[in-house]
mmCIF file of C-alpha atoms in Angstrom:
data_model
loop_
_atom_site.group_PDB
_atom_site.id
_atom_site.type_symbol
_atom_site.label_atom_id
_atom_site.label_comp_id
_atom_site.label_asym_id
_atom_site.label_seq_id
_atom_site.Cartn_x
_atom_site.Cartn_y
_atom_site.Cartn_z
ATOM 1 C CA MET A 145 0.000 0.000 0.000
ATOM 2 C CA LYS A 146 1.195 3.493 -0.876
ATOM 3 C CA ILE A 147 0.101 6.313 1.423
ATOM 4 C CA LEU A 148 0.768 9.998 0.818
ATOM 5 C CA PHE A 149 0.473 12.214 3.903
ATOM 6 C CA VAL A 150 -0.262 15.879 3.190
ATOM 7 C CA TYR A 151 0.491 18.535 5.807
ATOM 8 C CA THR A 152 -0.559 22.164 5.359
ATOM 9 C CA ASN A 153 0.192 25.407 7.172
ATOM 10 C CA ILE A 154 -1.321 27.952 4.803
ATOM 11 C CA ASN A 155 -1.720 31.530 6.091
ATOM 12 C CA GLY A 156 -0.650 30.205 9.485
ATOM 13 C CA PHE A 157 -0.016 32.808 12.164
ATOM 14 C CA HIS A 158 2.556 30.563 13.839
ATOM 15 C CA ALA A 159 5.901 29.797 12.236
ATOM 16 C CA ASP A 160 5.759 26.194 11.127
ATOM 17 C CA SER A 161 6.860 23.712 13.741
ATOM 18 C CA PHE A 162 6.474 19.934 13.981
ATOM 19 C CA GLY A 163 3.231 18.028 13.372
ATOM 20 C CA ASP A 164 3.563 15.460 16.160
ATOM 21 C CA GLY A 165 0.219 13.799 15.480
ATOM 22 C CA VAL A 166 0.678 13.116 11.789
ATOM 23 C CA ALA A 167 4.341 12.156 12.368
ATOM 24 C CA MET A 168 3.155 9.495 14.822
ATOM 25 C CA ILE A 169 0.589 8.153 12.342
ATOM 26 C CA MET A 170 3.355 8.085 9.733
ATOM 27 C CA ALA A 171 5.655 6.137 12.071
ATOM 28 C CA VAL A 172 2.980 3.545 12.845
ATOM 29 C CA THR A 173 2.109 3.202 9.160
ATOM 30 C CA LYS A 174 5.744 2.774 8.144
ATOM 31 C CA LYS A 175 6.346 0.215 10.899
ATOM 32 C CA ALA A 176 3.378 -1.809 9.575
ATOM 33 C CA GLY A 177 5.220 -2.176 6.256
ATOM 34 C CA HIS A 178 3.438 0.371 4.096
ATOM 35 C CA ASP A 179 5.234 2.668 1.662
ATOM 36 C CA ILE A 180 4.812 6.283 2.748
ATOM 37 C CA ARG A 181 5.652 9.777 1.589
ATOM 38 C CA GLN A 182 4.843 13.221 2.890
ATOM 39 C CA LEU A 183 4.109 16.464 1.055
ATOM 40 C CA GLN A 184 4.079 19.828 2.839
ATOM 41 C CA ILE A 185 2.165 22.786 1.426
ATOM 42 C CA PHE A 186 2.605 26.260 2.922
ATOM 43 C CA ASN A 187 1.012 28.394 0.203
ATOM 44 C CA LYS A 188 -1.844 27.949 -2.266
ATOM 45 C CA SER A 189 0.635 28.611 -5.060
ATOM 46 C CA GLU A 190 2.159 25.228 -4.136
ATOM 47 C CA TYR A 191 -1.000 23.268 -5.012
ATOM 48 C CA PRO A 192 0.577 22.068 -8.306
ATOM 49 C CA LYS A 193 3.082 20.092 -6.187
ATOM 50 C CA LEU A 194 0.178 17.847 -5.194
ATOM 51 C CA ASN A 195 -0.771 17.303 -8.832
ATOM 52 C CA GLU A 196 2.737 16.097 -9.604
ATOM 53 C CA GLU A 197 2.946 13.899 -6.521
ATOM 54 C CA ILE A 198 -0.363 12.167 -7.261
ATOM 55 C CA LYS A 199 0.626 11.512 -10.887
ATOM 56 C CA ASN A 200 4.114 10.253 -10.064
ATOM 57 C CA TYR A 201 3.513 8.358 -6.813
ATOM 58 C CA GLN A 202 -0.038 7.121 -7.507
ATOM 59 C CA PRO A 203 -0.954 6.606 -3.824
ATOM 60 C CA ASP A 204 -3.728 4.266 -2.729
ATOM 61 C CA VAL A 205 -4.620 6.610 0.126
ATOM 62 C CA VAL A 206 -4.016 10.307 0.786
ATOM 63 C CA GLY A 207 -4.068 11.237 4.475
ATOM 64 C CA PHE A 208 -4.596 14.864 5.473
ATOM 65 C CA THR A 209 -4.443 16.411 8.929
ATOM 66 C CA ALA A 210 -6.184 19.607 9.962
ATOM 67 C CA VAL A 211 -6.771 22.113 12.680
ATOM 68 C CA SER A 212 -9.824 24.259 11.924
ATOM 69 C CA SER A 213 -7.890 27.062 10.222
ATOM 70 C CA GLN A 214 -6.521 24.545 7.680
ATOM 71 C CA PHE A 215 -9.616 22.530 6.880
ATOM 72 C CA SER A 216 -10.847 24.683 3.974
ATOM 73 C CA PHE A 217 -7.480 24.129 2.268
ATOM 74 C CA VAL A 218 -7.684 20.384 2.912
ATOM 75 C CA ALA A 219 -11.085 20.364 1.182
ATOM 76 C CA GLU A 220 -9.582 22.091 -1.868
ATOM 77 C CA LEU A 221 -6.618 19.727 -1.987
ATOM 78 C CA ALA A 222 -8.830 16.659 -1.623
ATOM 79 C CA THR A 223 -10.778 17.857 -4.658
ATOM 80 C CA ILE A 224 -7.542 18.111 -6.646
ATOM 81 C CA VAL A 225 -6.696 14.501 -5.721
ATOM 82 C CA LYS A 226 -10.092 13.205 -6.839
ATOM 83 C CA LYS A 227 -9.891 15.013 -10.179
ATOM 84 C CA ILE A 228 -6.558 13.397 -10.977
ATOM 85 C CA SER A 229 -7.196 10.004 -9.390
ATOM 86 C CA PRO A 230 -10.876 9.300 -8.560
ATOM 87 C CA LYS A 231 -10.067 5.877 -7.073
ATOM 88 C CA THR A 232 -7.590 7.250 -4.524
ATOM 89 C CA ILE A 233 -9.167 7.295 -1.061
ATOM 90 C CA ASN A 234 -8.948 10.622 0.771
ATOM 91 C CA VAL A 235 -9.093 10.743 4.577
ATOM 92 C CA CYS A 236 -8.384 13.400 7.184
ATOM 93 C CA GLY A 237 -7.628 13.333 10.901
ATOM 94 C CA GLY A 238 -6.615 15.846 13.526
ATOM 95 C CA VAL A 239 -8.229 18.218 15.973
ATOM 96 C CA HIS A 240 -10.785 19.606 13.510
ATOM 97 C CA THR A 241 -12.221 16.251 12.463
ATOM 98 C CA THR A 242 -12.209 15.053 16.077
ATOM 99 C CA LEU A 243 -14.281 18.011 17.255
ATOM 100 C CA ASN A 244 -16.391 18.323 14.098
ATOM 101 C CA PRO A 245 -16.641 14.958 12.280
ATOM 102 C CA ALA A 246 -19.757 16.222 10.485
ATOM 103 C CA CYS A 247 -17.372 18.197 8.262
ATOM 104 C CA VAL A 248 -17.218 15.053 6.108
ATOM 105 C CA VAL A 249 -20.810 15.699 4.973
ATOM 106 C CA GLU A 250 -19.834 19.089 3.554
ATOM 107 C CA THR A 251 -16.660 17.789 1.889
ATOM 108 C CA PRO A 252 -17.555 15.284 -0.847
ATOM 109 C CA SER A 253 -13.919 14.824 -1.890
ATOM 110 C CA LEU A 254 -13.120 13.333 1.528
ATOM 111 C CA ASP A 255 -14.134 9.688 1.767
ATOM 112 C CA ALA A 256 -13.856 9.580 5.573
ATOM 113 C CA VAL A 257 -12.474 11.363 8.616
ATOM 114 C CA PHE A 258 -10.852 9.972 11.761
ATOM 115 C CA VAL A 259 -11.841 10.966 15.287
ATOM 116 C CA GLY A 260 -9.532 10.899 18.337
ATOM 117 C CA ASP A 261 -6.603 8.515 18.901
ATOM 118 C CA SER A 262 -6.532 6.708 15.553
ATOM 119 C CA GLU A 263 -3.188 4.927 15.214
ATOM 120 C CA PHE A 264 -4.696 1.440 15.325
ATOM 121 C CA SER A 265 -7.928 2.387 13.561
ATOM 122 C CA PHE A 266 -5.901 3.763 10.643
ATOM 123 C CA LEU A 267 -3.910 0.531 10.358
ATOM 124 C CA ASP A 268 -7.149 -1.463 10.383
ATOM 125 C CA PHE A 269 -8.505 0.858 7.696
ATOM 126 C CA LEU A 270 -5.453 0.279 5.476
ATOM 127 C CA ASP A 271 -5.574 -3.465 6.043
ATOM 128 C CA LYS A 272 -9.173 -3.615 4.855
ATOM 129 C CA ILE A 273 -8.410 -1.616 1.727
ATOM 130 C CA LYS A 274 -5.440 -3.874 0.980
ATOM 131 C CA ASN A 275 -7.640 -6.968 1.280
ATOM 132 C CA ASN A 276 -10.520 -5.494 -0.738
ATOM 133 C CA LYS A 277 -12.835 -5.398 2.273
ATOM 134 C CA SER A 278 -15.234 -2.628 3.256
ATOM 135 C CA TRP A 279 -13.541 -0.085 5.512
ATOM 136 C CA LYS A 280 -16.798 1.529 6.626
ATOM 137 C CA ASP A 281 -16.992 -0.384 9.904
ATOM 138 C CA CYS A 282 -13.592 0.761 11.212
ATOM 139 C CA ASP A 283 -13.554 2.287 14.696
ATOM 140 C CA ASN A 284 -12.974 6.045 15.109
ATOM 141 C CA LEU A 285 -14.252 6.651 11.584
ATOM 142 C CA ALA A 286 -16.957 8.969 10.253
ATOM 143 C CA TYR A 287 -18.198 9.095 6.665
ATOM 144 C CA CYS A 288 -21.131 10.397 4.646
ATOM 145 C CA GLU A 289 -23.941 8.109 3.527
ATOM 146 C CA ASN A 290 -27.060 9.407 1.757
ATOM 147 C CA GLY A 291 -26.217 12.939 2.797
ATOM 148 C CA LYS A 292 -25.888 12.117 6.488
ATOM 149 C CA MET A 293 -22.909 11.459 8.743
ATOM 150 C CA LYS A 294 -22.294 7.923 9.930
ATOM 151 C CA LYS A 295 -19.979 7.841 12.946
ATOM 152 C CA ASN A 296 -18.589 4.518 14.165
ATOM 153 C CA LYS A 297 -17.783 3.562 17.739
ATOM 154 C CA MET A 298 -14.624 4.891 19.358
ATOM 155 C CA LYS A 299 -11.756 2.792 20.613
ATOM 156 C CA GLN A 300 -10.729 3.572 24.172
ATOM 157 C CA LEU A 301 -8.025 6.196 24.558
ATOM 158 C CA LEU A 302 -4.542 4.725 24.411
ATOM 159 C CA ASN A 303 -3.193 4.211 27.919
ATOM 160 C CA ASP A 304 0.372 4.706 29.181
ATOM 161 C CA GLU A 305 1.371 1.108 28.433
ATOM 162 C CA GLU A 306 0.060 1.304 24.852
ATOM 163 C CA LEU A 307 1.825 4.622 24.246
ATOM 164 C CA GLU A 308 5.036 2.990 25.478
ATOM 165 C CA LYS A 309 4.806 0.424 22.681
ATOM 166 C CA LEU A 310 4.349 2.948 19.879
ATOM 167 C CA PRO A 311 7.333 3.922 17.732
ATOM 168 C CA HIS A 312 8.713 7.437 18.048
ATOM 169 C CA PRO A 313 7.254 9.994 15.602
ATOM 170 C CA ASP A 314 8.728 9.725 12.102
ATOM 171 C CA ARG A 315 11.268 12.519 11.785
ATOM 172 C CA MET A 316 12.928 11.058 8.686
ATOM 173 C CA THR A 317 9.992 11.076 6.239
ATOM 174 C CA TYR A 318 8.770 14.287 7.847
ATOM 175 C CA PRO A 319 11.324 16.950 6.782
ATOM 176 C CA PHE A 320 12.528 17.598 10.298
ATOM 177 C CA SER A 321 15.688 19.310 9.094
ATOM 178 C CA LYS A 322 13.472 22.214 7.934
ATOM 179 C CA VAL A 323 11.942 22.368 11.411
ATOM 180 C CA LEU A 324 15.399 22.691 12.976
ATOM 181 C CA GLN A 325 16.349 25.429 10.529
ATOM 182 C CA THR A 326 13.046 27.335 10.899
ATOM 183 C CA VAL A 327 12.373 27.025 14.622
ATOM 184 C CA GLY A 328 15.982 26.824 15.795
ATOM 185 C CA MET A 329 15.212 24.074 18.272
ATOM 186 C CA ALA A 330 13.957 20.493 18.255
ATOM 187 C CA PRO A 331 10.333 20.154 19.440
ATOM 188 C CA PHE A 332 9.077 17.081 21.344
ATOM 189 C CA HIS A 333 5.641 16.251 22.720
ATOM 190 C CA PHE A 334 5.484 13.533 25.376
ATOM 191 C CA THR A 335 1.927 13.754 26.718
ATOM 192 C CA ARG A 336 -1.635 13.440 25.500
ATOM 193 C CA GLY A 337 -4.305 15.369 27.317
ATOM 194 C CA CYS A 338 -4.529 18.002 30.054
ATOM 195 C CA PRO A 339 -6.661 17.804 33.207
ATOM 196 C CA PHE A 340 -7.615 21.498 33.207
ATOM 197 C CA THR A 341 -10.781 22.877 31.623
ATOM 198 C CA CYS A 342 -9.749 26.155 29.939
ATOM 199 C CA THR A 343 -12.626 27.121 27.660
ATOM 200 C CA TYR A 344 -10.453 28.220 24.722
ATOM 201 C CA CYS A 345 -8.503 24.937 24.516
ATOM 202 C CA SER A 346 -9.222 21.914 22.312
ATOM 203 C CA ASN A 347 -8.471 19.533 25.196
ATOM 204 C CA ILE A 348 -11.810 20.103 26.914
ATOM 205 C CA GLY A 349 -13.584 19.571 23.577
ATOM 206 C CA ILE A 350 -11.730 16.300 22.985
ATOM 207 C CA ALA A 351 -12.650 15.142 26.494
ATOM 208 C CA LYS A 352 -16.330 15.655 25.648
ATOM 209 C CA VAL A 353 -15.912 13.585 22.460
ATOM 210 C CA TYR A 354 -14.899 10.705 24.728
ATOM 211 C CA GLY A 355 -17.738 11.396 27.183
ATOM 212 C CA GLN A 356 -15.384 12.769 29.830
ATOM 213 C CA THR A 357 -15.400 15.996 31.822
ATOM 214 C CA ARG A 358 -11.592 16.147 31.844
ATOM 215 C CA TYR A 359 -8.979 14.948 29.369
ATOM 216 C CA ASN A 360 -6.465 13.453 31.773
ATOM 217 C CA ILE A 361 -2.785 13.160 30.897
ATOM 218 C CA ARG A 362 -1.404 9.963 29.392
ATOM 219 C CA GLN A 363 2.270 9.453 28.638
ATOM 220 C CA ALA A 364 4.940 6.853 28.015
ATOM 221 C CA SER A 365 7.839 6.441 30.432
ATOM 222 C CA PRO A 366 10.665 8.967 30.970
ATOM 223 C CA GLU A 367 13.055 6.433 29.391
ATOM 224 C CA HIS A 368 10.892 6.309 26.232
ATOM 225 C CA ALA A 369 10.983 10.124 26.049
ATOM 226 C CA ILE A 370 14.751 10.322 26.553
ATOM 227 C CA GLU A 371 15.314 7.679 23.862
ATOM 228 C CA GLU A 372 13.246 9.776 21.437
ATOM 229 C CA ILE A 373 15.469 12.803 22.054
ATOM 230 C CA GLU A 374 18.633 10.701 21.705
ATOM 231 C CA GLU A 375 17.354 9.156 18.468
ATOM 232 C CA THR A 376 16.645 12.621 17.022
ATOM 233 C CA ILE A 377 20.084 13.960 17.960
ATOM 234 C CA LYS A 378 21.715 10.983 16.221
ATOM 235 C CA GLN A 379 19.544 11.406 13.118
ATOM 236 C CA TYR A 380 20.500 15.061 12.700
ATOM 237 C CA PRO A 381 24.143 15.452 13.721
ATOM 238 C CA THR A 382 25.071 17.938 11.017
ATOM 239 C CA ILE A 383 21.866 19.611 9.763
ATOM 240 C CA GLY A 384 21.795 22.568 12.138
ATOM 241 C CA PRO A 385 22.526 20.272 15.089
ATOM 242 C CA VAL A 386 20.101 20.127 17.997
ATOM 243 C CA TYR A 387 21.354 22.847 20.338
ATOM 244 C CA LYS A 388 18.062 23.463 22.148
ATOM 245 C CA VAL A 389 15.048 21.273 22.902
ATOM 246 C CA SER A 390 11.451 22.489 23.050
ATOM 247 C CA ILE A 391 9.105 20.331 25.141
ATOM 248 C CA THR A 392 5.656 21.252 23.852
ATOM 249 C CA ASP A 393 3.544 19.307 26.389
ATOM 250 C CA ASP A 394 0.638 21.527 27.471
ATOM 251 C CA ILE A 395 1.953 21.308 31.040
ATOM 252 C CA PHE A 396 5.415 19.869 31.527
ATOM 253 C CA GLY A 397 6.044 17.420 34.351
ATOM 254 C CA LEU A 398 2.696 17.612 36.130
ATOM 255 C CA ASN A 399 3.413 14.100 37.414
ATOM 256 C CA LYS A 400 6.177 14.715 39.992
ATOM 257 C CA LYS A 401 7.601 11.177 39.826
ATOM 258 C CA TRP A 402 7.746 11.297 36.000
ATOM 259 C CA ARG A 403 9.297 14.775 36.033
ATOM 260 C CA ARG A 404 12.052 13.884 38.471
ATOM 261 C CA GLU A 405 12.975 10.685 36.671
ATOM 262 C CA PHE A 406 12.965 12.442 33.289
ATOM 263 C CA LEU A 407 15.109 15.346 34.502
ATOM 264 C CA ALA A 408 17.608 12.982 36.133
ATOM 265 C CA LEU A 409 17.988 11.099 32.841
ATOM 266 C CA TYR A 410 18.107 14.390 30.925
ATOM 267 C CA ARG A 411 20.957 15.719 33.089
ATOM 268 C CA GLU A 412 22.868 12.483 32.581
ATOM 269 C CA ARG A 413 22.305 11.811 28.867
ATOM 270 C CA ILE A 414 21.081 14.926 27.022
ATOM 271 C CA LYS A 415 22.545 18.043 28.679
ATOM 272 C CA ILE A 416 21.004 20.502 26.213
ATOM 273 C CA PRO A 417 19.037 23.623 27.300
ATOM 274 C CA PHE A 418 15.299 23.164 26.933
ATOM 275 C CA VAL A 419 12.110 25.225 26.830
ATOM 276 C CA CYS A 420 8.853 24.037 28.390
ATOM 277 C CA LEU A 421 5.261 25.154 29.025
ATOM 278 C CA LEU A 422 3.785 25.489 32.526
ATOM 279 C CA ARG A 423 0.779 26.844 34.374
ATOM 280 C CA CYS A 424 1.638 29.346 37.092
ATOM 281 C CA ASP A 425 -0.477 27.502 39.667
ATOM 282 C CA VAL A 426 1.428 24.213 39.398
ATOM 283 C CA VAL A 427 4.837 25.744 40.095
ATOM 284 C CA THR A 428 6.329 25.243 43.537
ATOM 285 C CA GLU A 429 9.791 25.852 44.932
ATOM 286 C CA ASP A 430 10.334 22.126 44.499
ATOM 287 C CA THR A 431 9.372 22.279 40.801
ATOM 288 C CA MET A 432 11.618 25.241 40.108
ATOM 289 C CA GLN A 433 14.606 23.615 41.808
ATOM 290 C CA ASP A 434 14.161 20.519 39.646
ATOM 291 C CA LEU A 435 13.929 22.596 36.463
ATOM 292 C CA ALA A 436 16.887 24.838 37.292
ATOM 293 C CA LYS A 437 19.114 21.806 37.902
ATOM 294 C CA GLY A 438 17.799 20.023 34.821
ATOM 295 C CA TYR A 439 18.928 22.370 32.016
ATOM 296 C CA CYS A 440 15.630 24.284 31.763
ATOM 297 C CA ASP A 441 16.448 27.548 29.980
ATOM 298 C CA ILE A 442 13.029 29.129 29.469
ATOM 299 C CA ILE A 443 9.569 28.493 30.943
ATOM 300 C CA GLN A 444 6.626 29.628 28.825
ATOM 301 C CA PHE A 445 3.900 30.534 31.322
ATOM 302 C CA GLY A 446 0.266 30.845 30.288
ATOM 303 C CA VAL A 447 -0.674 34.214 31.763
ATOM 304 C CA GLU A 448 -3.554 34.581 29.275
ATOM 305 C CA SER A 449 -5.217 37.671 30.811
ATOM 306 C CA GLY A 450 -4.551 40.203 33.538
ATOM 307 C CA ASN A 451 -8.247 40.727 34.101
ATOM 308 C CA ASP A 452 -9.654 38.473 36.820
ATOM 309 C CA TYR A 453 -13.101 38.146 35.209
ATOM 310 C CA ILE A 454 -11.765 37.274 31.749
ATOM 311 C CA ARG A 455 -9.124 34.900 33.104
ATOM 312 C CA ASN A 456 -11.189 33.041 35.681
ATOM 313 C CA VAL A 457 -14.778 33.226 34.423
ATOM 314 C CA VAL A 458 -14.596 33.530 30.637
ATOM 315 C CA MET A 459 -11.444 31.388 30.265
ATOM 316 C CA ASP A 460 -12.104 29.172 33.336
ATOM 317 C CA ARG A 461 -8.478 29.457 34.447
ATOM 318 C CA GLN A 462 -9.326 29.621 38.180
ATOM 319 C CA MET A 463 -5.997 31.309 38.876
ATOM 320 C CA PRO A 464 -5.489 34.187 41.337
ATOM 321 C CA ARG A 465 -3.403 37.131 40.190
ATOM 322 C CA ASP A 466 -0.964 36.653 43.096
ATOM 323 C CA THR A 467 -0.247 33.106 41.894
ATOM 324 C CA ILE A 468 0.924 34.446 38.529
ATOM 325 C CA VAL A 469 3.133 37.077 40.148
ATOM 326 C CA TYR A 470 4.644 34.481 42.498
ATOM 327 C CA ALA A 471 5.503 32.038 39.675
ATOM 328 C CA PHE A 472 7.528 34.684 37.831
ATOM 329 C CA LYS A 473 9.322 35.698 41.037
ATOM 330 C CA LEU A 474 10.184 32.065 41.680
ATOM 331 C CA ALA A 475 11.627 31.634 38.193
ATOM 332 C CA ARG A 476 13.732 34.762 38.644
ATOM 333 C CA LYS A 477 14.997 33.464 41.995
ATOM 334 C CA TYR A 478 16.370 30.336 40.272
ATOM 335 C CA ASN A 479 17.656 32.194 37.186
ATOM 336 C CA VAL A 480 15.239 30.520 34.775
ATOM 337 C CA LYS A 481 14.098 32.809 31.959
ATOM 338 C CA THR A 482 10.382 33.286 31.304
ATOM 339 C CA ASN A 483 7.964 33.977 28.477
ATOM 340 C CA ALA A 484 4.436 35.225 29.164
ATOM 341 C CA LEU A 485 1.765 33.887 26.820
ATOM 342 C CA ASN A 486 -1.301 36.118 26.521
ATOM 343 C CA VAL A 487 -4.622 35.961 24.690
ATOM 344 C CA ILE A 488 -6.301 39.182 23.596
ATOM 345 C CA GLY A 489 -9.633 39.828 21.928
ATOM 346 C CA VAL A 490 -11.562 37.329 24.030
ATOM 347 C CA PRO A 491 -15.367 37.658 23.669
ATOM 348 C CA GLY A 492 -16.557 40.353 26.066
ATOM 349 C CA GLU A 493 -13.106 41.867 26.613
ATOM 350 C CA THR A 494 -13.039 45.667 26.792
ATOM 351 C CA LYS A 495 -10.136 48.041 26.270
ATOM 352 C CA GLU A 496 -9.821 48.478 30.045
ATOM 353 C CA MET A 497 -9.682 44.683 30.522
ATOM 354 C CA LEU A 498 -6.924 44.483 27.915
ATOM 355 C CA LEU A 499 -5.001 47.195 29.777
ATOM 356 C CA ASP A 500 -5.204 44.963 32.888
ATOM 357 C CA THR A 501 -3.204 42.412 30.893
ATOM 358 C CA VAL A 502 -0.645 45.053 29.967
ATOM 359 C CA ARG A 503 -0.333 46.091 33.618
ATOM 360 C CA LEU A 504 0.127 42.513 34.831
ATOM 361 C CA ASN A 505 2.845 41.854 32.253
ATOM 362 C CA THR A 506 4.589 45.025 33.338
ATOM 363 C CA GLU A 507 4.597 43.767 36.925
ATOM 364 C CA ILE A 508 5.760 40.191 36.235
ATOM 365 C CA ASP A 509 8.418 41.442 33.784
ATOM 366 C CA PRO A 510 8.923 38.320 31.623
ATOM 367 C CA TYR A 511 12.322 37.804 30.042
#
């Protein structure tokens, strides 16, 4: 089976980084023995690249991934595929299709979409195509039939033990060298989920898809994570070598036992400065000591808003202002640099509320 994975970041307001989700699906697919390629499209002027790839590679399946801002482009690209090769099966996964699987009804060029953790469902899907069986009963799948969405049952979320058995994300087919050159650091994501309920975050929406009120963290072992970093460093020794690591987990090291074991291994075997994301209300003196000893260079704190009503009611952050101020003081005490992440233009936010955010950032004085 030949599978072409298509990744887009068209008109993106973030510099392109690493698509962990699709890279994991690629790794699982490759490990199962399928032939895979990936095409990246960052501008609509690059659409002809897809034409050429479909004609030359002649894939059995084209797999797209999409956040909501990219889905309209995926729909256009899927149409291009069908015009060139009507028998090629188009599918899409990612956050958008997980939260809005009904998008398949409005997108006739997509044969199906995947919902949630779909590593094993995708392999089952490919196996059925290979053996000329109907794929319409695969778990985690939604498709259109007679103008209506048909959504199949969901597999249970992968647990820690199952995540441990997965291969590391495919950074060889995925052009990771471009990521290193563009971002200037090597990004890694070791967790799935987040137990907090911030209203602007996809995590709470994904939890609801699984019938849960919270999307609790799942992760493989610290050893598995360290091996992934080591593998990446060995794969890219000369292409803008890995001189800084970015850990993109929504909240790094929330599990104290995991954090301490990981940082001990990191100090011993990696020894490269890293950046991580944290909530201000999970930081203690104990946490900061661990991070300062463990090569943490910068903490990106989610400040989000300086206005108590916007932050705690509209965003459901449940975080006192003093807690934010204290977290930045603690980082400064241990000589760890900080970034403050803020969201502006929230529904209901006034100019005065926005100025509260400016005032808070002035007080916490992020690096």
